[in-house]
Coordinates of C-alpha atoms and ligand atoms in Angstrom, one line a residue:
M433 CA 117.7 87.5 7.8
T434 CA 118.7 84.8 5.7
P435 CA 121.5 85.0 2.8
E436 CA 118.9 84.0 0.3
A437 CA 116.6 86.9 1.4
I438 CA 119.4 89.4 1.2
L439 CA 120.5 88.1 -2.0
E440 CA 117.2 88.7 -3.3
N441 CA 115.9 91.8 -1.6
T442 CA 119.1 93.6 -1.6
F443 CA 121.1 92.6 -4.6
G444 CA 118.2 91.3 -6.6
Y445 CA 119.8 88.0 -7.6
A446 CA 117.9 84.8 -7.9
R447 CA 120.4 82.2 -6.7
F448 CA 124.1 82.0 -5.3
R449 CA 126.8 81.1 -7.6
G450 CA 129.2 78.2 -7.1
R451 CA 129.9 77.9 -3.4
Q452 CA 129.0 81.4 -2.4
R453 CA 126.3 80.1 0.0
E454 CA 129.1 77.7 1.8
I455 CA 131.6 80.4 2.1
M456 CA 128.9 82.5 3.8
E457 CA 127.9 79.8 6.1
T458 CA 131.5 79.4 7.2
I459 CA 132.0 83.2 8.3
L460 CA 128.3 83.2 9.8
A461 CA 129.6 80.4 12.0
G462 CA 132.5 82.4 13.0
D463 CA 135.2 80.5 11.0
D464 CA 138.1 81.8 8.8
A465 CA 137.9 81.1 5.1
L466 CA 140.2 81.5 2.1
V467 CA 138.6 81.9 -1.2
L468 CA 140.0 81.6 -4.6
M469 CA 137.6 82.5 -7.2
P470 CA 138.4 83.8 -10.7
T471 CA 137.8 87.5 -11.5
G472 CA 134.0 88.2 -11.7
G473 CA 133.4 85.0 -9.8
G474 CA 131.3 87.0 -7.4
K475 CA 133.7 87.2 -4.3
S476 CA 132.6 90.4 -3.0
L477 CA 129.0 89.0 -2.1
C478 CA 130.9 86.3 0.2
Y479 CA 131.6 88.9 2.7
Q480 CA 129.0 91.6 2.0
I481 CA 126.0 89.4 2.9
P482 CA 127.7 87.9 6.1
A483 CA 128.4 91.7 6.9
L484 CA 124.7 92.4 6.7
I485 CA 123.8 89.5 8.7
R486 CA 126.3 89.4 11.5
P487 CA 126.0 92.1 14.3
G488 CA 128.6 94.9 14.0
V489 CA 130.6 96.4 11.2
A490 CA 132.5 94.5 8.6
V491 CA 136.2 95.6 7.9
V492 CA 137.1 95.1 4.3
V493 CA 140.8 95.7 3.6
S494 CA 141.7 96.6 0.2
P495 CA 144.8 97.7 -1.6
L496 CA 143.6 100.6 -3.6
I497 CA 141.5 103.6 -3.0
A498 CA 140.0 103.5 -6.4
L499 CA 139.0 99.9 -5.9
M500 CA 137.2 100.8 -2.5
G501 CA 135.6 103.9 -4.0
N502 CA 133.9 101.7 -6.5
Q503 CA 132.6 99.2 -4.2
V504 CA 131.3 101.6 -1.8
T505 CA 129.4 103.6 -4.8
A506 CA 127.9 100.3 -5.9
L507 CA 126.9 99.2 -2.5
R508 CA 125.2 102.5 -1.7
Q509 CA 123.2 102.0 -4.9
A510 CA 121.8 98.8 -3.4
G511 CA 121.0 100.7 -0.4
V512 CA 123.8 99.2 1.9
A513 CA 125.4 101.5 4.5
A514 CA 129.0 101.4 3.4
V515 CA 131.9 103.9 3.6
S516 CA 135.6 103.9 2.8
L517 CA 137.9 105.3 5.6
N518 CA 140.6 107.1 3.9
S519 CA 142.9 110.1 3.9
S520 CA 140.9 111.7 1.1
L521 CA 138.1 112.4 3.5
A522 CA 137.9 115.8 5.3
A523 CA 138.4 115.7 9.0
A524 CA 134.9 116.4 9.9
E525 CA 133.7 113.5 7.4
Q526 CA 136.3 111.3 9.2
R527 CA 134.9 112.1 12.5
R528 CA 131.4 111.4 11.2
V529 CA 132.7 107.9 10.1
V530 CA 134.1 107.2 13.3
E531 CA 130.8 108.2 15.1
R532 CA 128.6 106.1 13.0
M533 CA 131.3 103.1 13.5
L534 CA 130.8 103.4 17.3
A535 CA 127.2 103.7 17.0
G536 CA 126.9 100.6 15.0
E537 CA 125.2 102.4 12.1
L538 CA 127.6 101.1 9.4
D539 CA 127.5 97.7 7.8
L540 CA 130.8 97.9 5.8
V541 CA 134.0 100.0 6.1
Y542 CA 136.6 99.9 3.4
V543 CA 140.1 100.7 4.5
A544 CA 143.4 100.3 2.9
P545 CA 146.1 98.3 4.9
E546 CA 148.5 101.0 6.0
R547 CA 145.4 103.0 7.3
L548 CA 144.0 99.9 9.1
L549 CA 147.5 99.4 10.7
Q550 CA 147.6 102.7 12.3
P551 CA 147.5 102.6 16.0
R552 CA 144.5 105.0 16.1
T553 CA 142.5 102.9 13.7
L554 CA 143.2 99.9 15.7
D555 CA 142.1 101.4 19.0
L556 CA 139.1 102.4 17.1
L557 CA 138.2 99.1 16.1
E558 CA 138.7 97.7 19.5
R559 CA 136.1 100.0 20.5
C560 CA 133.6 98.8 17.9
R561 CA 131.6 95.6 17.4
L562 CA 133.2 93.9 14.5
A563 CA 131.3 91.6 12.2
L564 CA 134.3 90.2 10.2
F565 CA 137.5 91.1 8.5
A566 CA 137.6 90.6 4.7
I567 CA 141.1 90.7 3.2
D568 CA 140.7 91.5 -0.5
E569 CA 143.5 90.6 -3.1
A570 CA 145.2 88.6 -0.5
H571 CA 147.8 87.6 -3.0
C572 CA 149.2 91.0 -2.2
V573 CA 151.2 89.2 0.7
S574 CA 153.2 86.9 -1.8
Q575 CA 156.8 88.6 -1.9
W576 CA 157.2 86.8 -5.4
G577 CA 154.2 88.3 -7.1
H578 CA 153.9 91.5 -8.9
D579 CA 151.3 93.0 -6.7
F580 CA 153.4 92.6 -3.5
R581 CA 152.5 95.1 -0.6
P582 CA 154.8 95.1 2.4
E583 CA 151.8 96.2 4.6
Y584 CA 149.9 93.0 3.7
L585 CA 152.5 91.1 5.7
E586 CA 151.4 92.8 8.9
L587 CA 147.7 92.0 8.7
A588 CA 148.8 88.7 10.3
M589 CA 148.4 90.6 13.7
L590 CA 144.5 90.8 13.2
A591 CA 144.4 87.1 14.2
E592 CA 146.0 87.8 17.8
R593 CA 144.5 91.1 18.2
F594 CA 140.9 90.3 17.4
P595 CA 140.4 86.9 18.4
G596 CA 137.0 85.7 17.6
V597 CA 136.4 88.0 14.6
P598 CA 136.2 85.7 11.6
R599 CA 138.6 86.6 8.6
L600 CA 138.0 86.1 5.0
A601 CA 140.8 86.3 2.5
L602 CA 140.2 86.5 -1.2
T603 CA 142.0 86.5 -4.3
A604 CA 142.0 85.5 -8.0
T605 CA 145.4 84.3 -8.0
A606 CA 145.3 80.5 -8.3
D607 CA 148.8 79.0 -8.0
L608 CA 149.6 76.7 -5.1
P609 CA 152.8 78.6 -3.9
T610 CA 150.9 81.8 -3.5
R611 CA 148.0 80.0 -1.8
R612 CA 150.5 78.5 0.8
E613 CA 152.1 82.0 1.4
I614 CA 148.6 83.5 2.1
V615 CA 147.9 80.8 4.7
T616 CA 151.2 81.2 6.5
R617 CA 151.6 84.9 6.2
L618 CA 148.2 85.8 7.2
H619 CA 147.9 83.0 10.1
L620 CA 145.1 81.3 8.4
D621 CA 146.0 77.9 9.2
G622 CA 142.6 76.9 10.4
A623 CA 140.7 78.6 7.5
R624 CA 138.4 76.6 5.2
L625 CA 139.6 76.7 1.8
F626 CA 137.3 77.2 -1.1
V627 CA 138.7 76.9 -4.7
H628 CA 136.4 77.6 -7.3
S629 CA 136.9 76.7 -11.1
F630 CA 138.9 79.0 -12.7
D631 CA 137.2 78.7 -16.0
R632 CA 135.7 82.0 -17.6
P633 CA 133.2 80.4 -20.0
N634 CA 132.0 83.6 -21.2
I635 CA 135.4 84.7 -22.5
R636 CA 136.2 83.6 -26.0
Y637 CA 139.9 83.0 -26.5
R638 CA 141.4 83.7 -29.8
V639 CA 145.0 84.0 -31.3
A640 CA 145.7 85.5 -34.7
E641 CA 148.8 85.7 -36.6
R642 CA 150.3 89.4 -36.5
R643 CA 150.3 91.2 -40.0
S644 CA 149.5 94.6 -40.1
G645 CA 149.0 95.1 -36.2
S646 CA 147.1 98.2 -35.7
R647 CA 145.0 97.6 -38.7
Q648 CA 143.8 94.2 -37.5
L649 CA 143.1 95.9 -34.3
V650 CA 141.0 98.5 -35.9
K651 CA 139.1 96.0 -37.9
F652 CA 138.4 93.9 -34.8
I653 CA 137.2 96.7 -32.9
R654 CA 135.0 98.1 -35.7
E655 CA 133.5 95.0 -36.6
E656 CA 132.9 93.2 -33.2
H657 CA 132.9 95.8 -30.7
P658 CA 131.8 99.3 -31.9
G659 CA 131.2 101.6 -29.1
E660 CA 132.1 99.1 -26.4
A661 CA 134.8 99.4 -23.8
G662 CA 138.0 97.3 -24.0
I663 CA 141.6 97.2 -23.0
V664 CA 144.5 96.9 -25.4
Y665 CA 147.8 95.7 -24.0
C666 CA 151.1 96.7 -25.5
L667 CA 154.6 95.8 -24.5
S668 CA 156.1 99.3 -24.8
R669 CA 155.1 102.7 -23.7
A670 CA 155.7 104.0 -27.0
K671 CA 153.5 101.6 -28.7
T672 CA 150.5 102.3 -26.4
E673 CA 150.7 105.8 -27.7
R674 CA 150.9 104.8 -31.3
V675 CA 148.1 102.4 -31.1
A676 CA 145.9 104.8 -29.2
E677 CA 146.5 107.3 -32.0
A678 CA 145.5 104.9 -34.8
L679 CA 142.4 104.0 -32.9
S680 CA 141.6 107.7 -32.3
G681 CA 142.3 108.4 -36.0
V682 CA 139.3 106.1 -37.0
G683 CA 136.9 107.6 -34.3
V684 CA 137.4 105.2 -31.7
T685 CA 137.7 106.8 -28.1
A686 CA 141.2 105.5 -27.1
L687 CA 143.4 106.7 -24.2
A688 CA 146.9 105.8 -23.4
Y689 CA 147.8 104.5 -20.0
H690 CA 151.6 103.9 -18.9
A691 CA 153.8 104.5 -16.0
G692 CA 155.5 107.2 -18.0
L693 CA 152.5 109.5 -17.9
D694 CA 152.1 112.0 -15.1
H695 CA 149.8 110.8 -12.3
A696 CA 146.9 113.4 -13.3
T697 CA 146.8 112.0 -16.8
R698 CA 146.6 108.5 -15.7
E699 CA 144.0 109.3 -13.2
R700 CA 141.8 111.1 -15.9
H701 CA 142.1 108.3 -18.3
Q702 CA 141.3 105.7 -15.8
R703 CA 138.3 107.6 -14.6
R704 CA 137.1 108.3 -18.3
F705 CA 137.5 104.5 -18.9
L706 CA 135.3 103.7 -15.9
V707 CA 132.5 106.3 -16.1
E708 CA 132.1 106.8 -19.9
E709 CA 130.8 104.1 -22.0
G710 CA 132.8 102.6 -24.9
V711 CA 136.2 103.9 -24.0
V712 CA 139.3 101.8 -25.0
I713 CA 142.4 102.0 -22.8
V714 CA 145.5 101.1 -24.6
A715 CA 148.1 100.3 -21.8
T716 CA 151.0 98.7 -20.7
V717 CA 150.8 96.1 -17.8
A718 CA 150.9 99.0 -15.5
F719 CA 147.2 99.1 -15.9
G720 CA 145.5 96.4 -14.2
M721 CA 144.6 95.7 -10.6
G722 CA 141.9 98.1 -9.2
I723 CA 140.1 98.1 -12.6
D724 CA 136.8 96.9 -11.2
K725 CA 134.8 97.5 -14.4
P726 CA 132.5 94.7 -15.1
D727 CA 131.4 95.6 -18.7
V728 CA 134.9 95.4 -20.4
R729 CA 133.8 93.6 -23.5
F730 CA 137.4 92.8 -24.8
V731 CA 141.1 92.5 -23.9
A732 CA 143.3 92.8 -26.9
H733 CA 147.0 91.9 -26.6
M734 CA 149.0 93.5 -29.4
D735 CA 152.2 91.6 -27.9
M736 CA 152.5 88.3 -26.3
P737 CA 152.7 88.2 -22.7
G738 CA 155.8 86.5 -20.9
S739 CA 153.6 83.7 -19.2
I740 CA 150.4 82.1 -19.1
E741 CA 149.9 83.6 -15.6
S742 CA 150.1 87.1 -16.9
Y743 CA 147.9 86.3 -19.8
Y744 CA 145.2 84.8 -17.7
Q745 CA 145.1 87.7 -15.2
E746 CA 145.0 90.3 -18.0
T747 CA 142.5 88.5 -20.1
G748 CA 140.4 88.0 -16.9
R749 CA 139.6 91.7 -16.8
A750 CA 137.2 91.0 -19.8
G751 CA 133.4 90.2 -19.1
R752 CA 133.3 90.2 -15.3
D753 CA 129.6 90.6 -15.7
G754 CA 129.4 87.2 -17.2
E755 CA 128.4 88.6 -20.6
P756 CA 130.1 87.4 -23.6
A757 CA 133.7 89.0 -24.1
D758 CA 136.6 88.3 -26.2
A759 CA 140.3 87.7 -25.4
W760 CA 142.0 88.5 -28.7
M761 CA 145.9 88.3 -29.3
L762 CA 148.2 88.9 -32.0
Y763 CA 151.1 86.9 -32.1
G764 CA 154.3 86.6 -34.4
L765 CA 157.8 85.5 -34.8
G766 CA 158.9 89.0 -33.4
D767 CA 157.4 88.1 -30.0
V768 CA 159.2 84.8 -29.5
V769 CA 162.6 86.4 -30.3
K770 CA 161.8 89.5 -28.4
R771 CA 160.8 87.5 -25.2
R772 CA 163.6 85.1 -25.3
R773 CA 165.9 88.2 -25.6
M774 CA 164.1 89.8 -22.6
I775 CA 165.0 86.7 -20.4
E776 CA 168.6 86.3 -21.4
D777 CA 169.4 90.1 -21.1
S778 CA 167.7 90.3 -17.5
E779 CA 169.8 90.4 -14.3
A780 CA 168.0 87.5 -12.8
D781 CA 170.0 84.4 -11.8
D782 CA 170.2 81.2 -13.7
G783 CA 167.6 79.5 -11.7
R784 CA 165.1 82.4 -12.1
K785 CA 166.0 82.4 -15.9
R786 CA 165.3 78.9 -16.3
V787 CA 161.8 79.3 -14.8
E788 CA 161.1 82.2 -16.8
R789 CA 161.9 80.0 -20.0
E790 CA 159.8 77.5 -19.0
K791 CA 157.0 79.9 -18.5
L792 CA 157.7 81.6 -21.9
D793 CA 157.6 78.0 -23.5
A794 CA 154.3 77.1 -22.0
M795 CA 152.9 80.6 -23.5
L796 CA 154.4 79.9 -26.9
A797 CA 152.8 76.4 -26.9
Y798 CA 149.4 78.0 -26.2
C799 CA 149.8 80.4 -29.1
E800 CA 150.5 77.4 -31.7
L801 CA 147.8 75.2 -30.3
A802 CA 145.8 73.3 -32.7
S803 CA 143.4 71.9 -29.7
C804 CA 141.1 73.7 -27.5
R805 CA 142.7 76.9 -25.9
R806 CA 140.5 76.7 -22.6
A807 CA 141.4 73.0 -22.0
N808 CA 145.2 74.1 -22.2
L809 CA 144.8 76.9 -19.9
L810 CA 142.9 75.1 -17.2
G811 CA 145.3 72.2 -17.6
Y812 CA 148.2 74.7 -16.8
F813 CA 146.6 75.7 -13.6
G814 CA 145.8 72.1 -12.6
E815 CA 142.2 71.8 -13.7
R816 CA 140.9 69.4 -16.3
L817 CA 138.1 70.5 -18.5
G818 CA 137.4 67.0 -19.9
H819 CA 135.9 68.3 -23.0
D820 CA 136.4 71.1 -25.8
C821 CA 135.0 74.1 -24.9
G822 CA 133.2 75.2 -28.1
N823 CA 134.2 78.8 -27.4
C824 CA 137.7 79.4 -28.4
D825 CA 138.9 79.9 -31.9
T826 CA 140.6 76.5 -32.2
C827 CA 137.1 74.8 -31.1
L828 CA 134.9 77.1 -33.5
E829 CA 137.2 76.6 -36.5
P830 CA 139.7 73.8 -36.0
P831 CA 143.1 74.8 -37.6
E832 CA 144.5 72.5 -40.4
T833 CA 147.8 70.9 -39.6
R834 CA 149.9 69.2 -42.1
D835 CA 153.3 67.2 -42.4
A836 CA 155.9 69.8 -42.5
T837 CA 159.0 67.5 -41.9
T838 CA 160.6 68.2 -45.4
E839 CA 160.2 71.9 -45.2
A840 CA 161.4 71.9 -41.5
R841 CA 164.4 70.1 -42.5
M842 CA 165.2 72.4 -45.5
L843 CA 165.1 75.4 -43.2
L844 CA 167.2 73.7 -40.5
S845 CA 169.9 72.9 -43.1
A846 CA 170.0 76.5 -44.3
V847 CA 170.4 77.7 -40.9
Y848 CA 173.3 75.3 -40.5
R849 CA 174.9 75.8 -43.9
T850 CA 174.8 79.6 -43.6
G851 CA 176.6 79.5 -40.3
E852 CA 173.9 79.8 -37.8
R853 CA 174.1 83.6 -37.8
F854 CA 171.4 84.9 -40.0
G855 CA 167.9 86.1 -39.2
A856 CA 164.4 85.1 -40.4
N857 CA 164.5 87.4 -43.5
Y858 CA 167.7 86.3 -44.9
L859 CA 166.9 82.7 -44.5
I860 CA 163.7 83.0 -46.2
E861 CA 165.3 84.9 -49.1
H862 CA 167.9 82.2 -49.2
L863 CA 165.3 79.3 -49.3
R864 CA 163.4 81.1 -51.9
G865 CA 166.7 81.6 -54.1
E866 CA 166.4 85.2 -54.2
V867 CA 169.9 86.3 -55.5
T868 CA 170.9 89.3 -53.6
E869 CA 174.3 91.3 -53.4
R870 CA 174.9 89.7 -49.8
A871 CA 174.0 86.2 -50.9
R872 CA 176.7 86.6 -53.8
R873 CA 179.3 88.2 -51.6
L874 CA 179.1 85.3 -49.1
G875 CA 178.9 82.7 -51.7
H876 CA 175.5 81.4 -50.3
D877 CA 173.9 81.3 -53.8
R878 CA 176.0 78.4 -54.4
L879 CA 175.1 76.2 -51.2
S880 CA 172.9 73.3 -51.7
T881 CA 169.9 74.8 -49.8
F882 CA 170.0 78.0 -51.9
G883 CA 166.4 78.0 -53.5
V884 CA 165.1 74.8 -52.6
G885 CA 161.9 76.2 -51.0
G886 CA 160.9 78.5 -54.0
E887 CA 157.5 76.7 -54.1
L888 CA 156.4 78.3 -50.7
K889 CA 155.6 82.0 -50.2
A890 CA 157.6 84.1 -47.9
R891 CA 154.6 84.1 -45.6
E892 CA 154.5 80.4 -45.5
W893 CA 158.2 80.2 -44.5
R894 CA 157.8 82.6 -41.9
S895 CA 154.9 80.6 -40.3
I896 CA 157.1 77.4 -40.3
L897 CA 160.2 79.3 -39.1
R898 CA 157.9 80.9 -36.3
Q899 CA 156.6 77.6 -35.0
L900 CA 160.1 76.0 -35.2
V901 CA 161.3 78.6 -32.9
A902 CA 158.2 78.4 -30.7
R903 CA 158.8 74.6 -30.4
G904 CA 162.4 75.1 -29.4
Y905 CA 164.1 73.6 -32.6
L906 CA 165.7 77.0 -33.3
E907 CA 166.9 79.7 -31.0
S908 CA 168.0 83.1 -31.3
D909 CA 171.9 83.6 -31.0
P910 CA 173.1 85.0 -27.6
E911 CA 174.9 87.9 -29.3
G912 CA 171.6 89.5 -29.8
Y913 CA 171.8 90.4 -33.6
G914 CA 168.8 88.5 -34.2
G915 CA 170.5 85.6 -35.9
L916 CA 168.9 82.0 -35.5
R917 CA 170.9 78.8 -34.5
L918 CA 170.0 75.2 -34.2
A919 CA 168.9 74.2 -30.8
S920 CA 169.6 70.8 -29.5
A921 CA 166.3 69.5 -30.2
A922 CA 166.8 70.1 -33.9
G923 CA 169.3 67.0 -34.1
P924 CA 166.6 64.3 -34.6
L925 CA 164.6 66.3 -36.8
L926 CA 167.4 67.2 -39.1
R927 CA 168.4 63.5 -39.3
G928 CA 165.1 62.6 -40.5
A929 CA 164.6 60.5 -37.2
E930 CA 161.5 62.6 -36.4
P931 CA 158.3 63.6 -38.2
L932 CA 156.8 67.0 -37.5
R933 CA 153.3 68.4 -37.9
L934 CA 152.7 72.1 -38.0
R935 CA 149.6 74.4 -38.0
V936 CA 148.6 75.9 -41.2
D937 CA 148.0 79.7 -40.7
R938 CA 144.6 81.0 -41.9
K939 CA 144.3 83.1 -44.9
P940 CA 144.5 86.8 -43.7
E941 CA 141.0 87.5 -44.8
R942 CA 139.5 84.8 -42.7
Q943 CA 141.7 85.5 -39.6
G944 CA 139.8 86.4 -36.6
Q945 CA 136.6 86.0 -38.4
T946 CA 135.5 83.2 -35.9
R947 CA 131.9 83.6 -36.0
R948 CA 131.6 87.2 -36.1
R949 CA 128.8 88.3 -33.9
A950 CA 127.0 91.7 -33.8
A951 CA 128.1 93.8 -30.8
N952 CA 126.7 92.2 -27.6
D953 CA 124.6 89.6 -29.5
I954 CA 121.4 91.9 -29.5
A955 CA 118.8 90.7 -32.0
E956 CA 118.2 93.3 -34.9
S957 CA 114.5 93.6 -33.7
D958 CA 115.7 94.6 -30.0
R959 CA 118.2 97.2 -31.0
E960 CA 116.2 100.2 -30.7
L961 CA 114.8 99.1 -27.2
W962 CA 118.4 98.1 -26.1
E963 CA 119.6 101.6 -27.2
A964 CA 116.9 103.4 -25.4
L965 CA 117.5 101.4 -22.2
R966 CA 121.1 102.2 -22.4
A967 CA 120.3 105.9 -22.9
E968 CA 118.2 105.7 -19.9
R969 CA 120.9 104.4 -17.6
R970 CA 123.4 106.8 -19.1
R971 CA 121.2 109.6 -18.2
L972 CA 120.6 108.4 -14.5
A973 CA 124.4 107.8 -14.3
D974 CA 125.5 111.2 -15.5
E975 CA 122.9 112.7 -13.2
Q976 CA 124.7 111.2 -10.2
G977 CA 128.3 111.2 -11.8
V978 CA 128.7 107.4 -11.5
P979 CA 129.7 104.8 -14.0
A980 CA 126.7 103.5 -16.0
F981 CA 127.3 99.9 -14.8
M982 CA 126.4 100.9 -11.3
I983 CA 123.0 101.8 -12.3
F984 CA 122.3 98.3 -13.9
S985 CA 124.8 95.9 -15.5
D986 CA 124.6 95.0 -19.0
A987 CA 123.5 91.6 -17.8
T988 CA 120.4 93.3 -15.9
L989 CA 119.4 95.4 -19.1
R990 CA 119.5 92.2 -21.3
D991 CA 117.2 90.6 -18.5
M992 CA 114.7 93.5 -19.1
L993 CA 115.0 93.0 -22.8
L994 CA 114.0 89.5 -22.5
H995 CA 111.4 89.7 -20.1
R996 CA 109.9 93.1 -20.9
P997 CA 108.5 93.8 -17.4
A998 CA 105.4 96.0 -17.6
N999 CA 104.8 96.7 -13.7
E1000 CA 106.8 97.0 -10.6
E1001 CA 106.4 93.4 -9.6
A1002 CA 107.7 92.1 -12.9
F1003 CA 110.5 94.7 -12.7
L1004 CA 111.5 93.4 -9.4
A1005 CA 112.0 89.9 -10.8
V1006 CA 114.7 91.3 -13.3
N1007 CA 118.1 89.8 -12.5
G1008 CA 119.9 92.5 -10.6
V1009 CA 117.0 94.6 -9.5
G1010 CA 116.7 94.6 -5.5
N1011 CA 114.4 96.7 -3.3
K1012 CA 116.5 100.0 -3.4
K1013 CA 116.8 99.9 -7.1
L1014 CA 113.2 99.1 -7.6
E1015 CA 112.3 102.1 -5.7
R1016 CA 114.8 104.4 -7.3
Y1017 CA 114.9 103.4 -10.9
S1018 CA 111.6 101.3 -11.9
A1019 CA 109.6 104.5 -13.0
A1020 CA 112.3 105.5 -15.3
F1021 CA 112.8 102.1 -16.9
L1022 CA 109.3 101.1 -16.9
R1023 CA 108.4 104.2 -19.1
V1024 CA 110.9 103.2 -21.5
L1025 CA 109.8 99.6 -21.7
V1026 CA 106.2 100.5 -21.8
A1027 CA 106.6 103.1 -24.6
D1028 CA 108.2 100.5 -26.6
G1029 CA 105.4 97.9 -26.0
K1030 CA 102.9 100.4 -27.3
A1031 CA 104.9 101.1 -30.3
D1032 CA 105.0 97.4 -31.0
S1033 CA 101.3 96.8 -30.6
V1034 CA 100.4 99.6 -33.3
Ligands
ADP1433 P1 135.1 89.4 -8.0 O1 135.2 90.2 -7.0 O2 135.2 87.9 -7.8 O3 136.0 89.8 -9.4 P2 132.4 90.6 -8.1 O4 132.2 90.1 -6.8 O5 132.7 92.0 -8.6 O6 133.6 89.6 -8.6 O7 131.1 90.0 -8.9 C1 131.0 90.0 -10.4 C2 129.8 90.3 -10.9 O8 128.8 89.2 -10.6 C3 129.2 91.6 -10.2 O9 128.5 92.1 -11.0 C4 128.0 91.0 -9.1 O10 127.1 91.6 -8.8 C5 127.7 89.6 -9.9 N1 127.3 88.5 -8.9 C6 127.9 88.1 -8.0 N2 127.1 87.0 -7.2 C7 126.1 86.8 -8.0 C8 125.0 85.9 -8.0 N3 124.9 85.1 -7.1 N4 124.1 86.1 -9.0 C9 124.2 87.0 -10.1 N5 125.2 87.8 -10.0 C10 126.0 87.9 -9.0
ZN1434 ZN1 138.0 75.5 -26.9

């Protein structure tokens, strides 16, 4: 069997993506490979197809049981003999798996590293014919990353104990230090390296100024993603609960997820998110790895993440199926102040703090961009886009910028003259000349900066202030009372030696309106059939107790909509329909499609 034949017959796809074919070639030749591909890039096929071609069983190491369960269910849907070997299996089932492995009846066995490393498992593997080892989420060997798994370090021994069995390490973590760590720690010195572009063209990046918070989110979900699955990230546990409540209040199925919930509740929420359609999970960063759901249509950040790495990883969970998805973030002055505080208050040493500050600055610069967001993100990871993407808010609706030198100087002087110890609200009142009890008591109403900025609205001042903090002209005072003081960069600007251009924030009613699209871009005339296909998928999924996307992905349904297959042959040509799925599901879906065709012709 050739990789092409399996791609088509088993998985139902017409062509390989990127370098999938080359990667398979490497493994088929018996060599090792390290694959860096973004989430949704199609890493799994790189070892699944060789597993079906090479004699023997392929061992896939994966860090989470939930993740393995998903992969196994999806493979079985395609008719592949796959199992996950774990402690949740009953003794008899485990014995059965062992027998089938020894008899060479299984194509893929998924196993967690701690199970793999047990002497009895290793002994078992020595008695089996092995096709390959795939080490998924290979960045778990990195001691500096947040997904560090000590057992991953011990996987290095596979090289010595099973020489001649090709190994494939895969990850979506792109940076160079992690890459180097994977190579040394897993003894992959001779491995061929495959670095895929990290661009996710189907994700639309958007950043909006935070105003009402929850209400903006409600509007976004209602107008752009009604009935669709999404993840909302919040900084604190309490906030996840609040936001989930606000969404539930307007009829969105929203569930909270954070480390403070008991295990059973977390499991239940995660399961509902996976299996039901249109569930929104409102989570802290505790929710992430292992969420292998391809049809997440949006990832929303209610608070700004602390680094581009985190942001990219979190937003990457949207649209793994390649269909249009949104990465939507709210951002405001509070984030800047809060994040800076978190770094200063942390226990980290000075070196570490400096690195964190730099990462934060890159994140802030991203928020305030007036140019293509995707170009900036990819540039951060060392990749050049070379053109504007046309699918981010700044490309679709270029923001205005204006010369704000005068206002910035007014603001910096006001900070200086009031003694570098007041927060945003007081400074804005001062500039706008609002006579308050406090201003009078302190004599600030007699300062030359009092009231010089009366022609700008408080909101406009807030925007300028935020940008000055984001760009490092102002910093929050180390005492932590929210006061702002001049940073060293402020000097030249204050002296008038340097001009400054700032973004003009959009009017609130226009924010986030970047080319609104109907849910999933389905044409009005196709809606009825689309819903009928979804309902059929839902019915079949419920029957088997599996997530709907495991029957067919949104991309596959969309292809049905486009080609309207009327017989089995045409149905097999649909993207994502392989032999097994043809056999199992063609009758049910053809009934829906044909009924619709008849309705059209009358
Ligand atoms: P990753 O593990 O890299 O995040 P997956 O392996 O889960 O990504 O693949 C993401 C989606 O893309 C899956 O639905 C998968 O079936 C699909 N896919 C992978 N390769 C192809 C291909 N060559 N053609 C069409 N779809 C593909
Ligand atoms: Zn762009």
